[in-house]
Amino acid sequence: MSYKTILVHVDSSKRCAVRVDFAIRLARQHDAHLVALHAIAPFEPPGYVMAEMGASLLDTQKRAAAAAMARAESEFSAQASAAAYNNVEWRRAIEDPVEAMTLHARYADLVVVGQTDNADVSLMAADFPERLVLAAGRPVLVLPSAGRFPNIGARILVAWDASREATRAVTDAIPMLRLANTVHVMTVNPKHGEHGHVAGADIGLFLARHGVRVEIKTDHGAEIDVGNELLSRAADLDVDLIVMGGYGHSRLKEWILGGATRTILESMTAPILMSH
């Protein structure tokens, strides 16, 4: 298994250039085709606004969207050219960004997006990363809204609880786990019977057979919630990637995340690879 197609979300946020740079380096590391997608939700003003402004308002919005897309494409092309990486592709869509990214993710091995930054008014919907994790059907790598990440997966922390979501995340991350110098598999307050005789031992053997260098860590009696415990251990171990299952479900248009998933996405300080 390897990453041959990586999809990166491009928008007008302040951190977009950092995200694109990360995605280019990741694509180079895996010799992958990099697809950049810029999606803008269609402008749908209320009826009373259209009655007052008419077609001129729509024309103005269309020109603004076209200009934003052209600017984003130019900036992406400049970054790829400066990095001397030519295995890239530009795509754009006038539709809901989550729906557009979900569709294009069907044909990618990995999706790269940014953490929500409430201070950046140019961002899409505040729950964009969460909704994409639950909808994409592909591993989503979320970059924090602050900091630089010169290394990609040299030291990885795997959050393991023997669930379906964690199993998907670990399997999806194998191309990166193989390249890591150290992989820490961590279980927090494991319940008897859910992890075999020794918590983490079976997943450790599974990964070792894939050529992954693994260390098993079990945290018993954690006094804080699981999400904050994982973040604390990630800081202690100075990891540059966390791999975990993204827990949640959708009910019509309502997206509901589990507590640990929400905590991690809100307070992350290292890139997170999540699968649902």
PDB file of C-alpha atoms in Angstrom:
ATOM      1  CA  MET A   1       0.000   0.000   0.000  1.00  0.00           C
ATOM      2  CA  SER A   2       1.200   3.519  -0.802  1.00  0.00           C
ATOM      3  CA  TYR A   3      -0.146   7.023  -1.348  1.00  0.00           C
ATOM      4  CA  LYS A   4      -0.317   7.666  -5.077  1.00  0.00           C
ATOM      5  CA  THR A   5      -2.846  10.518  -5.056  1.00  0.00           C
ATOM      6  CA  ILE A   6      -2.985  13.217  -2.369  1.00  0.00           C
ATOM      7  CA  LEU A   7      -5.766  15.827  -2.281  1.00  0.00           C
ATOM      8  CA  VAL A   8      -5.112  19.186  -0.593  1.00  0.00           C
ATOM      9  CA  HIS A   9      -7.762  21.758   0.264  1.00  0.00           C
ATOM     10  CA  VAL A  10      -6.960  25.252  -1.016  1.00  0.00           C
ATOM     11  CA  ASP A  11      -8.778  28.352   0.230  1.00  0.00           C
ATOM     12  CA  SER A  12      -8.098  32.009   1.025  1.00  0.00           C
ATOM     13  CA  SER A  13      -7.031  31.432   4.633  1.00  0.00           C
ATOM     14  CA  LYS A  14      -3.767  32.789   6.013  1.00  0.00           C
ATOM     15  CA  ARG A  15      -2.412  29.268   6.563  1.00  0.00           C
ATOM     16  CA  CYS A  16      -3.129  27.945   3.097  1.00  0.00           C
ATOM     17  CA  ALA A  17       0.468  28.412   1.908  1.00  0.00           C
ATOM     18  CA  VAL A  18       1.734  26.389   4.894  1.00  0.00           C
ATOM     19  CA  ARG A  19      -0.756  23.635   4.083  1.00  0.00           C
ATOM     20  CA  VAL A  20       0.216  23.543   0.406  1.00  0.00           C
ATOM     21  CA  ASP A  21       3.926  23.450   1.280  1.00  0.00           C
ATOM     22  CA  PHE A  22       3.267  20.516   3.640  1.00  0.00           C
ATOM     23  CA  ALA A  23       1.235  18.696   0.979  1.00  0.00           C
ATOM     24  CA  ILE A  24       3.952  19.185  -1.644  1.00  0.00           C
ATOM     25  CA  ARG A  25       6.605  17.760   0.682  1.00  0.00           C
ATOM     26  CA  LEU A  26       4.318  14.854   1.556  1.00  0.00           C
ATOM     27  CA  ALA A  27       3.647  14.146  -2.122  1.00  0.00           C
ATOM     28  CA  ARG A  28       7.377  14.245  -2.867  1.00  0.00           C
ATOM     29  CA  GLN A  29       8.070  11.863   0.022  1.00  0.00           C
ATOM     30  CA  HIS A  30       5.615   9.322  -1.397  1.00  0.00           C
ATOM     31  CA  ASP A  31       6.153  10.093  -5.102  1.00  0.00           C
ATOM     32  CA  ALA A  32       2.442  10.924  -5.304  1.00  0.00           C
ATOM     33  CA  HIS A  33       0.264  12.953  -7.637  1.00  0.00           C
ATOM     34  CA  LEU A  34      -0.901  16.083  -5.801  1.00  0.00           C
ATOM     35  CA  VAL A  35      -4.389  17.443  -6.525  1.00  0.00           C
ATOM     36  CA  ALA A  36      -5.279  20.915  -5.232  1.00  0.00           C
ATOM     37  CA  LEU A  37      -8.983  21.714  -4.964  1.00  0.00           C
ATOM     38  CA  HIS A  38     -10.387  25.204  -4.457  1.00  0.00           C
ATOM     39  CA  ALA A  39     -14.135  25.173  -3.783  1.00  0.00           C
ATOM     40  CA  ILE A  40     -16.401  28.152  -3.241  1.00  0.00           C
ATOM     41  CA  ALA A  41     -19.985  27.731  -2.123  1.00  0.00           C
ATOM     42  CA  PRO A  42     -22.476  29.134  -4.662  1.00  0.00           C
ATOM     43  CA  PHE A  43     -23.863  32.560  -3.824  1.00  0.00           C
ATOM     44  CA  GLU A  44     -27.535  32.147  -2.943  1.00  0.00           C
ATOM     45  CA  PRO A  45     -28.928  35.417  -1.570  1.00  0.00           C
ATOM     46  CA  PRO A  46     -32.408  35.594  -0.008  1.00  0.00           C
ATOM     47  CA  GLY A  47     -35.268  36.407  -2.348  1.00  0.00           C
ATOM     48  CA  TYR A  48     -35.764  39.891  -0.950  1.00  0.00           C
ATOM     49  CA  VAL A  49     -32.103  40.729  -1.684  1.00  0.00           C
ATOM     50  CA  MET A  50     -32.466  39.568  -5.282  1.00  0.00           C
ATOM     51  CA  ALA A  51     -35.632  41.638  -5.620  1.00  0.00           C
ATOM     52  CA  GLU A  52     -33.714  44.736  -4.565  1.00  0.00           C
ATOM     53  CA  MET A  53     -30.395  44.139  -6.345  1.00  0.00           C
ATOM     54  CA  GLY A  54     -31.315  41.896  -9.273  1.00  0.00           C
ATOM     55  CA  ALA A  55     -28.892  40.160 -11.626  1.00  0.00           C
ATOM     56  CA  SER A  56     -26.139  42.731 -11.064  1.00  0.00           C
ATOM     57  CA  LEU A  57     -25.501  41.331  -7.587  1.00  0.00           C
ATOM     58  CA  LEU A  58     -25.041  37.810  -8.964  1.00  0.00           C
ATOM     59  CA  ASP A  59     -22.697  39.101 -11.652  1.00  0.00           C
ATOM     60  CA  THR A  60     -20.612  40.885  -9.034  1.00  0.00           C
ATOM     61  CA  GLN A  61     -20.373  37.744  -6.912  1.00  0.00           C
ATOM     62  CA  LYS A  62     -19.458  35.596  -9.907  1.00  0.00           C
ATOM     63  CA  ARG A  63     -16.648  37.968 -10.856  1.00  0.00           C
ATOM     64  CA  ALA A  64     -15.375  37.985  -7.267  1.00  0.00           C
ATOM     65  CA  ALA A  65     -15.411  34.167  -7.132  1.00  0.00           C
ATOM     66  CA  ALA A  66     -13.612  33.922 -10.474  1.00  0.00           C
ATOM     67  CA  ALA A  67     -10.956  36.371  -9.291  1.00  0.00           C
ATOM     68  CA  ALA A  68     -10.463  34.467  -6.020  1.00  0.00           C
ATOM     69  CA  MET A  69     -10.052  31.185  -7.888  1.00  0.00           C
ATOM     70  CA  ALA A  70      -7.593  32.684 -10.356  1.00  0.00           C
ATOM     71  CA  ARG A  71      -5.540  34.152  -7.507  1.00  0.00           C
ATOM     72  CA  ALA A  72      -5.533  30.845  -5.606  1.00  0.00           C
ATOM     73  CA  GLU A  73      -4.480  28.926  -8.717  1.00  0.00           C
ATOM     74  CA  SER A  74      -1.648  31.372  -9.398  1.00  0.00           C
ATOM     75  CA  GLU A  75      -0.370  31.100  -5.821  1.00  0.00           C
ATOM     76  CA  PHE A  76      -0.540  27.306  -5.867  1.00  0.00           C
ATOM     77  CA  SER A  77       1.296  27.107  -9.201  1.00  0.00           C
ATOM     78  CA  ALA A  78       3.985  29.435  -7.879  1.00  0.00           C
ATOM     79  CA  GLN A  79       4.507  27.271  -4.784  1.00  0.00           C
ATOM     80  CA  ALA A  80       4.710  24.062  -6.799  1.00  0.00           C
ATOM     81  CA  SER A  81       7.140  25.697  -9.238  1.00  0.00           C
ATOM     82  CA  ALA A  82       9.329  27.050  -6.431  1.00  0.00           C
ATOM     83  CA  ALA A  83       9.425  23.557  -4.906  1.00  0.00           C
ATOM     84  CA  ALA A  84      10.296  22.086  -8.325  1.00  0.00           C
ATOM     85  CA  TYR A  85       7.447  19.601  -8.018  1.00  0.00           C
ATOM     86  CA  ASN A  86       5.588  19.098 -11.274  1.00  0.00           C
ATOM     87  CA  ASN A  87       3.344  16.139 -10.485  1.00  0.00           C
ATOM     88  CA  VAL A  88       0.464  18.436  -9.569  1.00  0.00           C
ATOM     89  CA  GLU A  89      -3.068  19.185 -10.752  1.00  0.00           C
ATOM     90  CA  TRP A  90      -5.418  22.114 -10.126  1.00  0.00           C
ATOM     91  CA  ARG A  91      -9.163  21.709  -9.726  1.00  0.00           C
ATOM     92  CA  ARG A  92     -11.937  24.114  -8.787  1.00  0.00           C
ATOM     93  CA  ALA A  93     -15.607  23.840  -7.939  1.00  0.00           C
ATOM     94  CA  ILE A  94     -18.559  26.153  -7.292  1.00  0.00           C
ATOM     95  CA  GLU A  95     -20.321  24.104  -4.631  1.00  0.00           C
ATOM     96  CA  ASP A  96     -20.309  23.444  -0.916  1.00  0.00           C
ATOM     97  CA  PRO A  97     -16.631  22.884   0.020  1.00  0.00           C
ATOM     98  CA  VAL A  98     -17.344  19.802   2.161  1.00  0.00           C
ATOM     99  CA  GLU A  99     -19.377  18.189  -0.604  1.00  0.00           C
ATOM    100  CA  ALA A 100     -16.764  19.072  -3.227  1.00  0.00           C
ATOM    101  CA  MET A 101     -13.877  17.750  -1.128  1.00  0.00           C
ATOM    102  CA  THR A 102     -15.837  14.603  -0.295  1.00  0.00           C
ATOM    103  CA  LEU A 103     -16.448  13.886  -3.968  1.00  0.00           C
ATOM    104  CA  HIS A 104     -12.840  14.442  -5.018  1.00  0.00           C
ATOM    105  CA  ALA A 105     -11.574  12.489  -1.999  1.00  0.00           C
ATOM    106  CA  ARG A 106     -13.156   9.374  -3.497  1.00  0.00           C
ATOM    107  CA  TYR A 107     -10.262   9.316  -5.974  1.00  0.00           C
ATOM    108  CA  ALA A 108      -7.435  10.096  -3.555  1.00  0.00           C
ATOM    109  CA  ASP A 109      -5.491   8.051  -1.015  1.00  0.00           C
ATOM    110  CA  LEU A 110      -5.084  10.877   1.489  1.00  0.00           C
ATOM    111  CA  VAL A 111      -6.691  14.292   2.096  1.00  0.00           C
ATOM    112  CA  VAL A 112      -4.847  17.284   3.611  1.00  0.00           C
ATOM    113  CA  VAL A 113      -6.833  20.120   5.249  1.00  0.00           C
ATOM    114  CA  GLY A 114      -6.299  22.775   7.917  1.00  0.00           C
ATOM    115  CA  GLN A 115      -7.594  23.067  11.475  1.00  0.00           C
ATOM    116  CA  THR A 116     -10.347  25.619  11.992  1.00  0.00           C
ATOM    117  CA  ASP A 117      -8.926  29.000  12.971  1.00  0.00           C
ATOM    118  CA  ASN A 118     -11.650  31.101  14.562  1.00  0.00           C
ATOM    119  CA  ALA A 119      -9.504  34.220  14.190  1.00  0.00           C
ATOM    120  CA  ASP A 120      -9.389  33.860  10.395  1.00  0.00           C
ATOM    121  CA  VAL A 121     -12.641  35.154   8.943  1.00  0.00           C
ATOM    122  CA  SER A 122     -11.699  33.922   5.469  1.00  0.00           C
ATOM    123  CA  LEU A 123     -12.135  30.290   6.450  1.00  0.00           C
ATOM    124  CA  MET A 124     -15.002  28.069   5.383  1.00  0.00           C
ATOM    125  CA  ALA A 125     -17.551  26.713   7.848  1.00  0.00           C
ATOM    126  CA  ALA A 126     -16.145  26.299  11.361  1.00  0.00           C
ATOM    127  CA  ASP A 127     -16.890  22.554  11.338  1.00  0.00           C
ATOM    128  CA  PHE A 128     -15.268  21.930   7.947  1.00  0.00           C
ATOM    129  CA  PRO A 129     -12.546  19.467   9.135  1.00  0.00           C
ATOM    130  CA  GLU A 130     -14.966  17.541  11.342  1.00  0.00           C
ATOM    131  CA  ARG A 131     -17.574  17.127   8.631  1.00  0.00           C
ATOM    132  CA  LEU A 132     -14.947  16.040   6.131  1.00  0.00           C
ATOM    133  CA  VAL A 133     -13.490  13.414   8.473  1.00  0.00           C
ATOM    134  CA  LEU A 134     -16.946  11.881   8.863  1.00  0.00           C
ATOM    135  CA  ALA A 135     -17.933  12.138   5.191  1.00  0.00           C
ATOM    136  CA  ALA A 136     -14.827  11.558   3.079  1.00  0.00           C
ATOM    137  CA  GLY A 137     -14.323   7.824   3.466  1.00  0.00           C
ATOM    138  CA  ARG A 138     -10.597   8.533   3.214  1.00  0.00           C
ATOM    139  CA  PRO A 139      -7.913   9.359   5.798  1.00  0.00           C
ATOM    140  CA  VAL A 140      -7.860  13.098   6.495  1.00  0.00           C
ATOM    141  CA  LEU A 141      -4.633  14.726   7.672  1.00  0.00           C
ATOM    142  CA  VAL A 142      -5.420  17.929   9.580  1.00  0.00           C
ATOM    143  CA  LEU A 143      -2.701  20.573  10.063  1.00  0.00           C
ATOM    144  CA  PRO A 144      -2.810  22.782  13.185  1.00  0.00           C
ATOM    145  CA  SER A 145      -3.671  26.453  12.757  1.00  0.00           C
ATOM    146  CA  ALA A 146      -0.313  27.486  14.216  1.00  0.00           C
ATOM    147  CA  GLY A 147       3.290  26.329  13.917  1.00  0.00           C
ATOM    148  CA  ARG A 148       5.590  24.963  11.234  1.00  0.00           C
ATOM    149  CA  PHE A 149       6.080  21.281  10.476  1.00  0.00           C
ATOM    150  CA  PRO A 150       9.414  20.661   8.742  1.00  0.00           C
ATOM    151  CA  ASN A 151       9.318  16.925   9.497  1.00  0.00           C
ATOM    152  CA  ILE A 152       6.582  14.623   8.262  1.00  0.00           C
ATOM    153  CA  GLY A 153       5.945  11.582  10.407  1.00  0.00           C
ATOM    154  CA  ALA A 154       9.410  10.955  11.850  1.00  0.00           C
ATOM    155  CA  ARG A 155       7.922  10.326  15.316  1.00  0.00           C
ATOM    156  CA  ILE A 156       4.318   9.106  15.325  1.00  0.00           C
ATOM    157  CA  LEU A 157       1.849   8.469  18.128  1.00  0.00           C
ATOM    158  CA  VAL A 158      -0.935   5.969  17.367  1.00  0.00           C
ATOM    159  CA  ALA A 159      -4.017   6.169  19.589  1.00  0.00           C
ATOM    160  CA  TRP A 160      -5.284   2.599  19.802  1.00  0.00           C
ATOM    161  CA  ASP A 161      -8.536   1.340  21.326  1.00  0.00           C
ATOM    162  CA  ALA A 162      -9.235  -1.679  19.063  1.00  0.00           C
ATOM    163  CA  SER A 163     -12.236   0.061  17.475  1.00  0.00           C
ATOM    164  CA  ARG A 164     -13.248  -0.017  13.813  1.00  0.00           C
ATOM    165  CA  GLU A 165     -12.248   3.630  13.377  1.00  0.00           C
ATOM    166  CA  ALA A 166      -8.832   3.128  14.970  1.00  0.00           C
ATOM    167  CA  THR A 167      -8.280   0.047  12.804  1.00  0.00           C
ATOM    168  CA  ARG A 168      -9.014   2.061   9.676  1.00  0.00           C
ATOM    169  CA  ALA A 169      -6.729   4.884  10.785  1.00  0.00           C
ATOM    170  CA  VAL A 170      -3.800   2.551  11.501  1.00  0.00           C
ATOM    171  CA  THR A 171      -4.219   0.742   8.183  1.00  0.00           C
ATOM    172  CA  ASP A 172      -4.567   4.014   6.277  1.00  0.00           C
ATOM    173  CA  ALA A 173      -1.408   5.348   7.934  1.00  0.00           C
ATOM    174  CA  ILE A 174       0.840   2.368   7.121  1.00  0.00           C
ATOM    175  CA  PRO A 175       2.724   4.182   4.306  1.00  0.00           C
ATOM    176  CA  MET A 176       3.745   6.864   6.811  1.00  0.00           C
ATOM    177  CA  LEU A 177       4.283   4.452   9.702  1.00  0.00           C
ATOM    178  CA  ARG A 178       6.785   2.469   7.618  1.00  0.00           C
ATOM    179  CA  LEU A 179       8.903   5.587   7.070  1.00  0.00           C
ATOM    180  CA  ALA A 180       8.832   6.739  10.701  1.00  0.00           C
ATOM    181  CA  ASN A 181      11.872   6.523  12.948  1.00  0.00           C
ATOM    182  CA  THR A 182       9.677   5.707  15.938  1.00  0.00           C
ATOM    183  CA  VAL A 183       6.002   4.737  16.282  1.00  0.00           C
ATOM    184  CA  HIS A 184       4.456   4.825  19.758  1.00  0.00           C
ATOM    185  CA  VAL A 185       1.225   2.833  20.042  1.00  0.00           C
ATOM    186  CA  MET A 186      -0.707   4.118  23.041  1.00  0.00           C
ATOM    187  CA  THR A 187      -3.734   2.697  24.821  1.00  0.00           C
ATOM    188  CA  VAL A 188      -5.515   4.709  27.526  1.00  0.00           C
ATOM    189  CA  ASN A 189      -7.354   2.878  30.317  1.00  0.00           C
ATOM    190  CA  PRO A 190      -7.841  -0.272  28.195  1.00  0.00           C
ATOM    191  CA  LYS A 191     -10.843  -2.377  29.167  1.00  0.00           C
ATOM    192  CA  HIS A 192     -10.342  -6.045  29.930  1.00  0.00           C
ATOM    193  CA  GLY A 193     -11.098  -8.281  26.951  1.00  0.00           C
ATOM    194  CA  GLU A 194     -10.967  -5.569  24.284  1.00  0.00           C
ATOM    195  CA  HIS A 195      -7.252  -5.782  23.522  1.00  0.00           C
ATOM    196  CA  GLY A 196      -6.319  -9.444  23.948  1.00  0.00           C
ATOM    197  CA  HIS A 197      -4.101 -10.613  26.801  1.00  0.00           C
ATOM    198  CA  VAL A 198      -1.773  -7.603  26.623  1.00  0.00           C
ATOM    199  CA  ALA A 199      -3.134  -4.216  25.548  1.00  0.00           C
ATOM    200  CA  GLY A 200      -1.480  -3.068  22.339  1.00  0.00           C
ATOM    201  CA  ALA A 201       0.489  -6.266  21.791  1.00  0.00           C
ATOM    202  CA  ASP A 202      -1.566  -7.545  18.854  1.00  0.00           C
ATOM    203  CA  ILE A 203      -1.581  -4.240  16.968  1.00  0.00           C
ATOM    204  CA  GLY A 204       2.140  -3.941  17.681  1.00  0.00           C
ATOM    205  CA  LEU A 205       2.777  -7.336  16.065  1.00  0.00           C
ATOM    206  CA  PHE A 206       0.502  -6.432  13.145  1.00  0.00           C
ATOM    207  CA  LEU A 207       2.508  -3.279  12.461  1.00  0.00           C
ATOM    208  CA  ALA A 208       5.857  -4.994  12.990  1.00  0.00           C
ATOM    209  CA  ARG A 209       4.971  -7.454  10.240  1.00  0.00           C
ATOM    210  CA  HIS A 210       4.544  -4.422   7.969  1.00  0.00           C
ATOM    211  CA  GLY A 211       8.068  -3.286   8.784  1.00  0.00           C
ATOM    212  CA  VAL A 212       7.048  -0.644  11.326  1.00  0.00           C
ATOM    213  CA  ARG A 213       9.306   0.057  14.320  1.00  0.00           C
ATOM    214  CA  VAL A 214       6.867   0.014  17.237  1.00  0.00           C
ATOM    215  CA  GLU A 215       6.900   0.854  20.925  1.00  0.00           C
ATOM    216  CA  ILE A 216       3.821  -0.007  23.017  1.00  0.00           C
ATOM    217  CA  LYS A 217       2.650   2.346  25.765  1.00  0.00           C
ATOM    218  CA  THR A 218      -0.305   1.751  28.089  1.00  0.00           C
ATOM    219  CA  ASP A 219      -1.708   4.487  30.299  1.00  0.00           C
ATOM    220  CA  HIS A 220      -3.736   3.149  33.224  1.00  0.00           C
ATOM    221  CA  GLY A 221      -5.755   5.316  35.553  1.00  0.00           C
ATOM    222  CA  ALA A 222      -5.562   8.485  33.517  1.00  0.00           C
ATOM    223  CA  GLU A 223      -7.124  11.271  35.552  1.00  0.00           C
ATOM    224  CA  ILE A 224      -7.941  13.521  32.594  1.00  0.00           C
ATOM    225  CA  ASP A 225     -10.075  12.787  29.563  1.00  0.00           C
ATOM    226  CA  VAL A 226      -8.660  10.662  26.751  1.00  0.00           C
ATOM    227  CA  GLY A 227      -8.276  13.524  24.272  1.00  0.00           C
ATOM    228  CA  ASN A 228      -6.185  15.644  26.633  1.00  0.00           C
ATOM    229  CA  GLU A 229      -4.223  12.586  27.740  1.00  0.00           C
ATOM    230  CA  LEU A 230      -3.239  11.917  24.122  1.00  0.00           C
ATOM    231  CA  LEU A 231      -2.237  15.550  23.603  1.00  0.00           C
ATOM    232  CA  SER A 232      -0.168  15.461  26.797  1.00  0.00           C
ATOM    233  CA  ARG A 233       1.667  12.300  25.726  1.00  0.00           C
ATOM    234  CA  ALA A 234       2.196  13.686  22.230  1.00  0.00           C
ATOM    235  CA  ALA A 235       3.924  16.705  23.757  1.00  0.00           C
ATOM    236  CA  ASP A 236       6.024  14.535  26.106  1.00  0.00           C
ATOM    237  CA  LEU A 237       7.169  12.342  23.205  1.00  0.00           C
ATOM    238  CA  ASP A 238       7.667  15.310  20.844  1.00  0.00           C
ATOM    239  CA  VAL A 239       5.765  13.527  18.070  1.00  0.00           C
ATOM    240  CA  ASP A 240       5.125  15.182  14.717  1.00  0.00           C
ATOM    241  CA  LEU A 241       2.020  13.156  13.819  1.00  0.00           C
ATOM    242  CA  ILE A 242      -0.885  11.595  15.713  1.00  0.00           C
ATOM    243  CA  VAL A 243      -2.872   8.775  14.129  1.00  0.00           C
ATOM    244  CA  MET A 244      -6.339   8.040  15.503  1.00  0.00           C
ATOM    245  CA  GLY A 245      -9.869   7.085  14.614  1.00  0.00           C
ATOM    246  CA  GLY A 246     -12.343   9.902  14.067  1.00  0.00           C
ATOM    247  CA  TYR A 247     -15.447   9.053  16.073  1.00  0.00           C
ATOM    248  CA  GLY A 248     -18.889  10.392  15.294  1.00  0.00           C
ATOM    249  CA  HIS A 249     -21.988  10.010  13.171  1.00  0.00           C
ATOM    250  CA  SER A 250     -24.301  12.096  11.046  1.00  0.00           C
ATOM    251  CA  ARG A 251     -28.010  12.602  11.459  1.00  0.00           C
ATOM    252  CA  LEU A 252     -29.315  14.280   8.316  1.00  0.00           C
ATOM    253  CA  LYS A 253     -27.266  17.520   8.257  1.00  0.00           C
ATOM    254  CA  GLU A 254     -26.166  17.299  11.907  1.00  0.00           C
ATOM    255  CA  TRP A 255     -22.612  16.084  12.482  1.00  0.00           C
ATOM    256  CA  ILE A 256     -21.841  14.791  15.948  1.00  0.00           C
ATOM    257  CA  LEU A 257     -18.296  14.009  17.102  1.00  0.00           C
ATOM    258  CA  GLY A 258     -17.102  11.936  20.020  1.00  0.00           C
ATOM    259  CA  GLY A 259     -15.448  13.738  22.926  1.00  0.00           C
ATOM    260  CA  ALA A 260     -11.838  12.704  22.258  1.00  0.00           C
ATOM    261  CA  THR A 261     -12.122  13.523  18.552  1.00  0.00           C
ATOM    262  CA  ARG A 262     -13.491  16.999  19.252  1.00  0.00           C
ATOM    263  CA  THR A 263     -10.858  17.693  21.913  1.00  0.00           C
ATOM    264  CA  ILE A 264      -8.033  16.718  19.575  1.00  0.00           C
ATOM    265  CA  LEU A 265      -9.338  18.795  16.662  1.00  0.00           C
ATOM    266  CA  GLU A 266      -9.864  21.839  18.871  1.00  0.00           C
ATOM    267  CA  SER A 267      -6.553  21.709  20.784  1.00  0.00           C
ATOM    268  CA  MET A 268      -4.121  19.921  18.427  1.00  0.00           C
ATOM    269  CA  THR A 269      -0.496  21.036  18.341  1.00  0.00           C
ATOM    270  CA  ALA A 270       0.763  18.403  15.861  1.00  0.00           C
ATOM    271  CA  PRO A 271      -0.726  17.161  12.582  1.00  0.00           C
ATOM    272  CA  ILE A 272      -3.468  14.555  13.039  1.00  0.00           C
ATOM    273  CA  LEU A 273      -4.318  11.740  10.632  1.00  0.00           C
ATOM    274  CA  MET A 274      -7.918  10.625  11.202  1.00  0.00           C
ATOM    275  CA  SER A 275     -10.090   7.984   9.595  1.00  0.00           C
ATOM    276  CA  HIS A 276     -13.739   7.280  10.247  1.00  0.00           C
TER     277      HIS A 276
END
